[in-house]
PDB file of C-alpha atoms in Angstrom:
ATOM      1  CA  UNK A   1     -70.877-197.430 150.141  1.00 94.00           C
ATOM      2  CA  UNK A   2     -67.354-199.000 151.130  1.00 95.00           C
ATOM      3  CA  UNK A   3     -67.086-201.979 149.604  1.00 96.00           C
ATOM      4  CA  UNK A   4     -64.408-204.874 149.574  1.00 96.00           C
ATOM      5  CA  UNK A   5     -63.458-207.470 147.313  1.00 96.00           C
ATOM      6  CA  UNK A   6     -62.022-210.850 148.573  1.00 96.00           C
ATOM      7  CA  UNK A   7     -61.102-213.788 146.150  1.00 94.00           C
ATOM      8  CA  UNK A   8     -58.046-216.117 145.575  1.00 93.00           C
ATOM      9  CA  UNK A   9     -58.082-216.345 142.306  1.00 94.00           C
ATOM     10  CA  UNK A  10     -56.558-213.178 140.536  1.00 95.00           C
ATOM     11  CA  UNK A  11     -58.360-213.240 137.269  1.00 95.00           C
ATOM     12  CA  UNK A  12     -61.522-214.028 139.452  1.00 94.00           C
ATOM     13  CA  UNK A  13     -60.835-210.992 141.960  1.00 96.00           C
ATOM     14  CA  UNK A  14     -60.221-208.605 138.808  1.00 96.00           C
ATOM     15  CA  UNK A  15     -63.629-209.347 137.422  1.00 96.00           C
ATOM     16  CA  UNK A  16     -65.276-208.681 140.611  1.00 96.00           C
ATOM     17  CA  UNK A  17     -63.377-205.480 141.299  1.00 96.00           C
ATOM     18  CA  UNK A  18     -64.089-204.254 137.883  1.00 97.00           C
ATOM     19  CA  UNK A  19     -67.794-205.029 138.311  1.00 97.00           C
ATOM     20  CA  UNK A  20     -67.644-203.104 141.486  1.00 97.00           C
ATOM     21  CA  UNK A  21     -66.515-199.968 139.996  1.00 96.00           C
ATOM     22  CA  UNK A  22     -69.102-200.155 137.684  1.00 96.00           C
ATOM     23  CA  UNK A  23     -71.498-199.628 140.875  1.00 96.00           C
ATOM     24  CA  UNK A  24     -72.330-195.869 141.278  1.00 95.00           C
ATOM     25  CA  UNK A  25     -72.895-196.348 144.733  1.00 95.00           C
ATOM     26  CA  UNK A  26     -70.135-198.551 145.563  1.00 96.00           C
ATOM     27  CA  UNK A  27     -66.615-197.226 146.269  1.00 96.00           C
ATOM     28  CA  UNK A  28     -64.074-200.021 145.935  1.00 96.00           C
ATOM     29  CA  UNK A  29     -62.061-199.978 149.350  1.00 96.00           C
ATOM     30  CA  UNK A  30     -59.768-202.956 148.674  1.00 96.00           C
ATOM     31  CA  UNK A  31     -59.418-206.303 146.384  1.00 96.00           C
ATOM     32  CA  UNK A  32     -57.575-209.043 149.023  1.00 95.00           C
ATOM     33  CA  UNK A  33     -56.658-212.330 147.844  1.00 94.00           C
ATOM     34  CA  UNK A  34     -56.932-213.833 151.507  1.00 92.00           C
ATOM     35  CA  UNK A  35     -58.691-213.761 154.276  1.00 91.00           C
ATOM     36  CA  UNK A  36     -56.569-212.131 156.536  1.00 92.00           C
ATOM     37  CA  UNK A  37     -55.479-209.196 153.844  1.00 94.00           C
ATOM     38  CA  UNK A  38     -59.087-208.207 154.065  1.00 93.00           C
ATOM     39  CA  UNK A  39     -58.764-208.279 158.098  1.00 91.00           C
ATOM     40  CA  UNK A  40     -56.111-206.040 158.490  1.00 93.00           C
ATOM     41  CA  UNK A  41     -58.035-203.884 155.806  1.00 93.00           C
ATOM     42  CA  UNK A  42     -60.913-203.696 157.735  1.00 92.00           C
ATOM     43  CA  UNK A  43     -58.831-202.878 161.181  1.00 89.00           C
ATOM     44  CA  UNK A  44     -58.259-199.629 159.143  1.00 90.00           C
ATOM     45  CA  UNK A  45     -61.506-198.669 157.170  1.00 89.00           C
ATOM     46  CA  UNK A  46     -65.356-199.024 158.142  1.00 90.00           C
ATOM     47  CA  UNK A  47     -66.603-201.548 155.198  1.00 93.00           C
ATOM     48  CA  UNK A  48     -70.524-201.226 154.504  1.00 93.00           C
ATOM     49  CA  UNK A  49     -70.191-204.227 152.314  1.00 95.00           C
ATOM     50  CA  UNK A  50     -68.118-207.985 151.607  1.00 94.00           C
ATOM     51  CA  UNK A  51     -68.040-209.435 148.444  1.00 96.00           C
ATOM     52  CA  UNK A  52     -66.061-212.743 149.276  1.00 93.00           C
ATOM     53  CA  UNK A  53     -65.323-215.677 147.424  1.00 91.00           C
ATOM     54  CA  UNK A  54     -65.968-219.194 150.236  1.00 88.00           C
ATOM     55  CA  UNK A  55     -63.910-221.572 148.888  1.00 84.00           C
ATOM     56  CA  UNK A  56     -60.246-220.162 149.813  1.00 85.00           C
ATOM     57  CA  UNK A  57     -57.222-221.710 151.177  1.00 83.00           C
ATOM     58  CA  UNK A  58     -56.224-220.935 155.378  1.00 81.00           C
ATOM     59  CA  UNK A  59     -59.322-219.008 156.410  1.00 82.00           C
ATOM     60  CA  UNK A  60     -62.545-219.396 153.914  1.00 83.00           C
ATOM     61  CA  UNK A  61     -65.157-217.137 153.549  1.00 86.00           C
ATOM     62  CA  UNK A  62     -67.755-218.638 155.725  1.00 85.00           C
ATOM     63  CA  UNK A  63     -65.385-218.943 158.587  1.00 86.00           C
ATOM     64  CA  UNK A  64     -63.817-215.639 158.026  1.00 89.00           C
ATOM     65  CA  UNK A  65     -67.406-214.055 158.170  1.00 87.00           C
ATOM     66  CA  UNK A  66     -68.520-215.778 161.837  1.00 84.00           C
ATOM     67  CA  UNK A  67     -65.159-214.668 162.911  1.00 86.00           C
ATOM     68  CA  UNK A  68     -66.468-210.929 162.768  1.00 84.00           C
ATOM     69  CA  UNK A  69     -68.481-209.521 165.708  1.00 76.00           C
ATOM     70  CA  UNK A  70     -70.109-206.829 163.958  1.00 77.00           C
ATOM     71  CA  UNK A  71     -69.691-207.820 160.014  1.00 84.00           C
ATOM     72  CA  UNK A  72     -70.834-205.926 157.045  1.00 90.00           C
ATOM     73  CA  UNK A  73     -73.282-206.405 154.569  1.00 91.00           C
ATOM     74  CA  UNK A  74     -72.311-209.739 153.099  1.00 91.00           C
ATOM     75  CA  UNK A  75     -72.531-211.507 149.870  1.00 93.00           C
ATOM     76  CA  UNK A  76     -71.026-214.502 148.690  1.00 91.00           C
ATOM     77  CA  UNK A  77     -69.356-215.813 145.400  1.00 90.00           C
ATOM     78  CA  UNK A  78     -68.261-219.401 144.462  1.00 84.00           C
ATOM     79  CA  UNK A  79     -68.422-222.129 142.032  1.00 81.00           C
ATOM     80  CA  UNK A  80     -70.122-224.806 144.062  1.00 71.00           C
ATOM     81  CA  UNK A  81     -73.857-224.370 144.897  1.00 65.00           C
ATOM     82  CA  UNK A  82     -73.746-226.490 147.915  1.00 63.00           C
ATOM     83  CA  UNK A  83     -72.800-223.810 150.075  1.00 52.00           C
ATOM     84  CA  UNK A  84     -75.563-221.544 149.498  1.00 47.00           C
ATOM     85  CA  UNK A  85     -77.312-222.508 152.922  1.00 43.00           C
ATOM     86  CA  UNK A  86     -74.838-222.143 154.980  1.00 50.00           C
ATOM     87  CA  UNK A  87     -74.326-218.442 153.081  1.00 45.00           C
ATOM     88  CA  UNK A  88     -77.883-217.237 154.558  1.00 44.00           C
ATOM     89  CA  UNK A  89     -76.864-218.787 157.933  1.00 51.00           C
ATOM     90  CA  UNK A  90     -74.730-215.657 158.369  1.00 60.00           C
ATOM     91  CA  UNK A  91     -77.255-213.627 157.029  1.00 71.00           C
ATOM     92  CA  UNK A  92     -75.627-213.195 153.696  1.00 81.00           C
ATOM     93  CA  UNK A  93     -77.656-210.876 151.122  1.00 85.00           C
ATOM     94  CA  UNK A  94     -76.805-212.511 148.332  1.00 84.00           C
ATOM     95  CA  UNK A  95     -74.557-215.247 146.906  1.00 86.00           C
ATOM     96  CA  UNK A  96     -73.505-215.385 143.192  1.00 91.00           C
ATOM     97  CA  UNK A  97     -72.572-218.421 141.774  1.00 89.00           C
ATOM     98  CA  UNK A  98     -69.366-218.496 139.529  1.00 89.00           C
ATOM     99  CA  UNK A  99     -69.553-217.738 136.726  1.00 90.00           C
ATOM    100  CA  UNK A 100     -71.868-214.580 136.759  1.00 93.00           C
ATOM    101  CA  UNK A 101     -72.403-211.866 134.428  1.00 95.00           C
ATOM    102  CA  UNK A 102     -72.850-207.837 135.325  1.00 96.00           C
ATOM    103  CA  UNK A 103     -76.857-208.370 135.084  1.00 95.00           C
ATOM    104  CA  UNK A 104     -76.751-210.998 137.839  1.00 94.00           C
ATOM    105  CA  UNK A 105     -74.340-208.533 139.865  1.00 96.00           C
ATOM    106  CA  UNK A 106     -76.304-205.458 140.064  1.00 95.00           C
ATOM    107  CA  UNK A 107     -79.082-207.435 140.654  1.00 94.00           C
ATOM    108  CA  UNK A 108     -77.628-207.931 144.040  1.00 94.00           C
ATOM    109  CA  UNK A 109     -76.102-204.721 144.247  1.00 95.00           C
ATOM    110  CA  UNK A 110     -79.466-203.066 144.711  1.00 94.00           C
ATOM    111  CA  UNK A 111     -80.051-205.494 147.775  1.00 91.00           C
ATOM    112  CA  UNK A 112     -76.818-204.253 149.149  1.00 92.00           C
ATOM    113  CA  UNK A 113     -78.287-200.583 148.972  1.00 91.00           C
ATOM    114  CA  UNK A 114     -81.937-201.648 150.158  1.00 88.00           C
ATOM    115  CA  UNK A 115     -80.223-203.477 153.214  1.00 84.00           C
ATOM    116  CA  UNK A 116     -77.885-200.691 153.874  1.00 85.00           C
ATOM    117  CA  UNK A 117     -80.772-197.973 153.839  1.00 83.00           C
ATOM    118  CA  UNK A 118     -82.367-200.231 155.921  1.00 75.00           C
ATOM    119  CA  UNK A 119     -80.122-200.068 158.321  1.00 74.00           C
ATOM    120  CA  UNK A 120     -78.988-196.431 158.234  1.00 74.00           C
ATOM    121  CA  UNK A 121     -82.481-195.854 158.980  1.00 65.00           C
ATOM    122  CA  UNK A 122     -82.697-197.913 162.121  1.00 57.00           C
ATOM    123  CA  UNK A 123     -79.257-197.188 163.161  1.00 58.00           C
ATOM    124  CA  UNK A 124     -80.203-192.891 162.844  1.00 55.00           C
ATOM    125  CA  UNK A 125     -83.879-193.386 163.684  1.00 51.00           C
ATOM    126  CA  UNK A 126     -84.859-190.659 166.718  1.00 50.00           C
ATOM    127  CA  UNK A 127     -86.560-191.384 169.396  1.00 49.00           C
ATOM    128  CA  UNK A 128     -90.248-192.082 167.725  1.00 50.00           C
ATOM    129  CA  UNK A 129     -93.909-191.371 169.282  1.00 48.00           C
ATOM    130  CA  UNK A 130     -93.642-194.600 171.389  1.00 54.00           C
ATOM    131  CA  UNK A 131     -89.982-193.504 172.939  1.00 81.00           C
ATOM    132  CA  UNK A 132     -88.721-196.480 171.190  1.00 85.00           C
ATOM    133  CA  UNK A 133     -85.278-196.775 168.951  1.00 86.00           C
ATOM    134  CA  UNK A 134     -83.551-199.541 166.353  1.00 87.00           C
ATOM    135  CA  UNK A 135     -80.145-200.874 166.603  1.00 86.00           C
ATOM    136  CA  UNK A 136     -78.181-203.523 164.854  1.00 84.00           C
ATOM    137  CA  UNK A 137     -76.643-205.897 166.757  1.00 83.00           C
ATOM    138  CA  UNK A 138     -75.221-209.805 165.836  1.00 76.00           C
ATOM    139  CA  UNK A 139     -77.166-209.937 162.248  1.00 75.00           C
ATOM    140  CA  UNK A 140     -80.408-208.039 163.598  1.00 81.00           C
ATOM    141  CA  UNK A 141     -81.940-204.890 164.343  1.00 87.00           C
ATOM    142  CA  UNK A 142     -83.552-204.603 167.984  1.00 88.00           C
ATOM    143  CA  UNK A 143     -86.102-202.666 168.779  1.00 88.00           C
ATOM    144  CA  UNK A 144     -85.394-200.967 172.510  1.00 90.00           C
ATOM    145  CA  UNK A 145     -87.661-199.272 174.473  1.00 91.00           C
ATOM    146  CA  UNK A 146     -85.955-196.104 175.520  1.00 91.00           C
ATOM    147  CA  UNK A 147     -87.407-196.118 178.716  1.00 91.00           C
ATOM    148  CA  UNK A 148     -85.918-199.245 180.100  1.00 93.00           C
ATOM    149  CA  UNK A 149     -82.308-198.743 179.046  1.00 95.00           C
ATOM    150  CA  UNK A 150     -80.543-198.125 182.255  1.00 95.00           C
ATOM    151  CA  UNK A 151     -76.731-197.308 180.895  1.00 96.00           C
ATOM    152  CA  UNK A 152     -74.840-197.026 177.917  1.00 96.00           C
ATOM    153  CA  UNK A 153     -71.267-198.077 177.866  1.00 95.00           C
ATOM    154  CA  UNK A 154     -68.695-196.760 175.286  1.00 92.00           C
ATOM    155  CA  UNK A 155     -65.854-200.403 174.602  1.00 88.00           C
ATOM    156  CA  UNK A 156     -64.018-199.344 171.399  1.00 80.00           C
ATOM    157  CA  UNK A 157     -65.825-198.447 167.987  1.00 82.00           C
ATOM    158  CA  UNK A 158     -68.771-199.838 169.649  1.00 89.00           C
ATOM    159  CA  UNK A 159     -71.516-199.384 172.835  1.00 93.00           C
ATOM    160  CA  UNK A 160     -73.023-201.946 175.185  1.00 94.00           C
ATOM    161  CA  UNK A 161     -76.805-201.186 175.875  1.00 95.00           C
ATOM    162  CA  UNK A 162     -77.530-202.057 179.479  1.00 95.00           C
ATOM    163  CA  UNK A 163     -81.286-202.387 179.511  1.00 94.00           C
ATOM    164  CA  UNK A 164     -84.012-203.543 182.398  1.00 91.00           C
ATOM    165  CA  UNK A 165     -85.261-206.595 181.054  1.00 88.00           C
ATOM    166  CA  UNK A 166     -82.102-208.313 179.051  1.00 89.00           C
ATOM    167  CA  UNK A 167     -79.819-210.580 181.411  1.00 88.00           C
ATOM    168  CA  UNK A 168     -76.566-209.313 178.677  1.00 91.00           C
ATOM    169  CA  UNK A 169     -76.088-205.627 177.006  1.00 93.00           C
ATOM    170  CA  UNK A 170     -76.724-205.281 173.647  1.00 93.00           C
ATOM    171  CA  UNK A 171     -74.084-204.289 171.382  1.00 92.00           C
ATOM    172  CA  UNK A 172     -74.062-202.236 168.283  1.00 89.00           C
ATOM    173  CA  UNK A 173     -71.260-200.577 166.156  1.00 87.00           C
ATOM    174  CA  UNK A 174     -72.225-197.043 167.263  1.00 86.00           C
ATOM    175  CA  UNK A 175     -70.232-193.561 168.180  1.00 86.00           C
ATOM    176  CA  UNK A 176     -70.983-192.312 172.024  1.00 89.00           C
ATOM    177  CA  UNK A 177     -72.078-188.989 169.966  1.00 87.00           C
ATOM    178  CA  UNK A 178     -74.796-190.702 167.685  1.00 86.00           C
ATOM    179  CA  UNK A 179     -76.394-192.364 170.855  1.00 90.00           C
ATOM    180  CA  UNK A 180     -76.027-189.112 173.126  1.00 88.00           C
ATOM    181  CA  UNK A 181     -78.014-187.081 170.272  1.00 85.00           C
ATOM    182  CA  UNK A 182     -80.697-189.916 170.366  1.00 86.00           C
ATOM    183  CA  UNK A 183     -81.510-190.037 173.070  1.00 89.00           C
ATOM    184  CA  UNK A 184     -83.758-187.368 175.177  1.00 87.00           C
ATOM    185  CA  UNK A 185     -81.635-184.908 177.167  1.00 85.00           C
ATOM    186  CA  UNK A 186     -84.347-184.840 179.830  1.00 85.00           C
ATOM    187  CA  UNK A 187     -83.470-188.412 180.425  1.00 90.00           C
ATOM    188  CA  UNK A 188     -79.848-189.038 179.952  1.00 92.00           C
ATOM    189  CA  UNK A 189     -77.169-187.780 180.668  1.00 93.00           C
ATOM    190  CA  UNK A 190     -73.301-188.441 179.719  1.00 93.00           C
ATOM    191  CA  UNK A 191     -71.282-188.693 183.299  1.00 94.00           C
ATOM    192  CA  UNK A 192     -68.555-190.096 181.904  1.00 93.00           C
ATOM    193  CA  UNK A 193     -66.293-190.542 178.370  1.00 91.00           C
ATOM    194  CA  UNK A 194     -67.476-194.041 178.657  1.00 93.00           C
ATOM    195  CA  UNK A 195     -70.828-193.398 180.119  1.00 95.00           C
ATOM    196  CA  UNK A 196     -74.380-192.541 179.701  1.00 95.00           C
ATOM    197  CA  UNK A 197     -76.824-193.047 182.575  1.00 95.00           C
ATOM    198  CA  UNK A 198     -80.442-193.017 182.515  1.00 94.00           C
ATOM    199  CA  UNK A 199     -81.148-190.835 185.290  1.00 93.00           C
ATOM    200  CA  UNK A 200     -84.104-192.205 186.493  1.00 92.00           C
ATOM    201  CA  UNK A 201     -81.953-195.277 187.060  1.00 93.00           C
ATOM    202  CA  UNK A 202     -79.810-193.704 189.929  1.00 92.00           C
ATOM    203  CA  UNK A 203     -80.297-194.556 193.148  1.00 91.00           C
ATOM    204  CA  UNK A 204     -77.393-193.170 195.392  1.00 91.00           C
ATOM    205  CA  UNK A 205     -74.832-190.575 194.457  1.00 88.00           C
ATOM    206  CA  UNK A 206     -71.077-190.573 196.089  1.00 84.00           C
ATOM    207  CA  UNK A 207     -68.359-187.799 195.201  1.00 79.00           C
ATOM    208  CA  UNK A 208     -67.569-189.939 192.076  1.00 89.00           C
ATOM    209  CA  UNK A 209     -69.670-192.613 191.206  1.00 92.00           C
ATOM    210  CA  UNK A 210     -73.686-193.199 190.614  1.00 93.00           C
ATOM    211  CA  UNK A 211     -75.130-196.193 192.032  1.00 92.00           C
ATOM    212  CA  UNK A 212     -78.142-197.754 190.081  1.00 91.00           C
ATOM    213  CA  UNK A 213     -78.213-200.663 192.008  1.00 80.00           C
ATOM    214  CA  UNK A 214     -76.415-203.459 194.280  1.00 75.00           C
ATOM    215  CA  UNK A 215     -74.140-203.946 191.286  1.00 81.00           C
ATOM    216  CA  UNK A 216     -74.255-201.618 189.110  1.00 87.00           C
ATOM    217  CA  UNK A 217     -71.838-198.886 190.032  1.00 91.00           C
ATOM    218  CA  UNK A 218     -70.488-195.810 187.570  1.00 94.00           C
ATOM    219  CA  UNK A 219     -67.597-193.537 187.491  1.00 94.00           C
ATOM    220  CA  UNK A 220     -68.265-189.711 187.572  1.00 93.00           C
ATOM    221  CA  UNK A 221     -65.846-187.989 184.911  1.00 91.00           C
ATOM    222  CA  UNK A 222     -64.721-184.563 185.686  1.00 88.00           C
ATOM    223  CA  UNK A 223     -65.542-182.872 182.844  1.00 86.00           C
ATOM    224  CA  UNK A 224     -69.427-184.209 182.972  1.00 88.00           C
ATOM    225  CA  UNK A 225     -69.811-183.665 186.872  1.00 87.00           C
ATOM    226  CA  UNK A 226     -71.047-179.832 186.719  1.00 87.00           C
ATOM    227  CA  UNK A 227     -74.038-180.826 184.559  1.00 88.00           C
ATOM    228  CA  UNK A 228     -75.171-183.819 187.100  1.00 89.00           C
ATOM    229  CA  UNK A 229     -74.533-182.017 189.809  1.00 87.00           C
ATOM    230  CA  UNK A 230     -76.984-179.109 188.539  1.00 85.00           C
ATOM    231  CA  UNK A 231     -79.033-181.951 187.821  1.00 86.00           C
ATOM    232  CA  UNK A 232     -79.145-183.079 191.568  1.00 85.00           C
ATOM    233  CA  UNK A 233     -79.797-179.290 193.167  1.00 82.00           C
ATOM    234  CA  UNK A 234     -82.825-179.021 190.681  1.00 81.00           C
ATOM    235  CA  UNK A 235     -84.328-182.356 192.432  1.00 79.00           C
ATOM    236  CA  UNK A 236     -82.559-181.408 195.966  1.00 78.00           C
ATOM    237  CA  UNK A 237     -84.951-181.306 199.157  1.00 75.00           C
ATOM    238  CA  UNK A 238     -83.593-180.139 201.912  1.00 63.00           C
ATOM    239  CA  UNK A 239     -80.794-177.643 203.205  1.00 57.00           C
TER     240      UNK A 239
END
């Protein structure tokens, strides 16, 4: 795991990085003494894992944390207990409370792992007996019936989940790849770089776009049009 220390206080950040290393399972990625060092380390490396300090000067901990769309596994240290609620608001794991010795550390170390199997699990789970798959998305992993997603949309590192019953898309921190291996071939199909369309969801078909409904419409890349095209003749009537 990828993991990244963030404290203010030097001596304070070199005890937490050397407990770190100490972690089989942890690889140290960085040791920031701000805020925005740790943001500009995480522009550049996928982080499984936060170990920041709250109380810091400019940007603290808490705020830092809600500032991330998709953030990592999170766990807290500081010297005053009066922040530990607002540490599980954000879904923190765990929060140590200054000062704390190697026992107290890898006791929450092995929460990090459980929480990060957890979520590999969910994240690579295939489609199951009941056509249903996990994703995490804003602090919590959704369960989504395969059958109602209508679109998948590729926006950076991560994918918007267009489904029948949701009013917004769902978003997770997940490749195009991972999802177009999840999900059954039969099914879906990948039109476009940015697109995967569940093809019972189609209702018209132009030269280059899909139409699902009154405002839903999808480009038609030219690498993926062969394959839906040989998709239409199969269902073709007619001459």
């Amino acid at each position: 795991m990828k993991v990244l220390a963030i404290d203010d206080e030097p001596l304070a950040l070199q005890q937490l990085a050397s407990y770190i290393r100490k972690i089989p399972f942890f690889e140290l990625t960085a040791a920031c003494q701000s805020a925005f060092e740790a943001q500009a380390v995480m522009e550049k490396e996928s982080i499984d894992a936060l170990f920041i300090d709250i109380n810091m000067p400019d940007l603290n901990g808490l705020d830092f944390v809600r500032t991330l769309d998709t953030p990592p596994i999170i766990v807290f240290t500081t010297a005053y207990s009066d922040y530990a609620v607002e540490g599980y608001k954000v879904d923190a794991v765990g929060y140590l409370l200054k000062p704390f010795g190697m026992e107290e550390f890898q006791q929450v170390a092995n929460k990090v792992k459980a929480r990060h199997e957890l979520l590999q699990q969910a994240e690579a789970s295939p489609i199951d007996d009941d056509d249903a798959i996990f994703l995490k998305s804003e602090y919590k992993i959704i369960r989504i019936n395969v059958d109602e997603i209508r679109y998948v949309e590729a926006m950076s590192e991560y994918l918007k989940i267009y489904t029948d019953h949701r009013p917004k898309p769902i978003v997770a921190l997940l490749s195009m790849k991972k999802m177009e291996e999840r999900l059954p071939a039969s099914t879906f199909m990948r039109i476009h770089r940015s697109y995967i369309v569940n093809l019972r969801k189609i209702a018209e078909l132009s030269k280059n776009r899909v139409l699902l409904g009154a405002d839903e419409s999808l480009p038609i890349g030219d690498l993926y049009r062969e394959p839906l095209q040989q998709y239409i003749e199969r269902k073709f009537l007619g001459k």
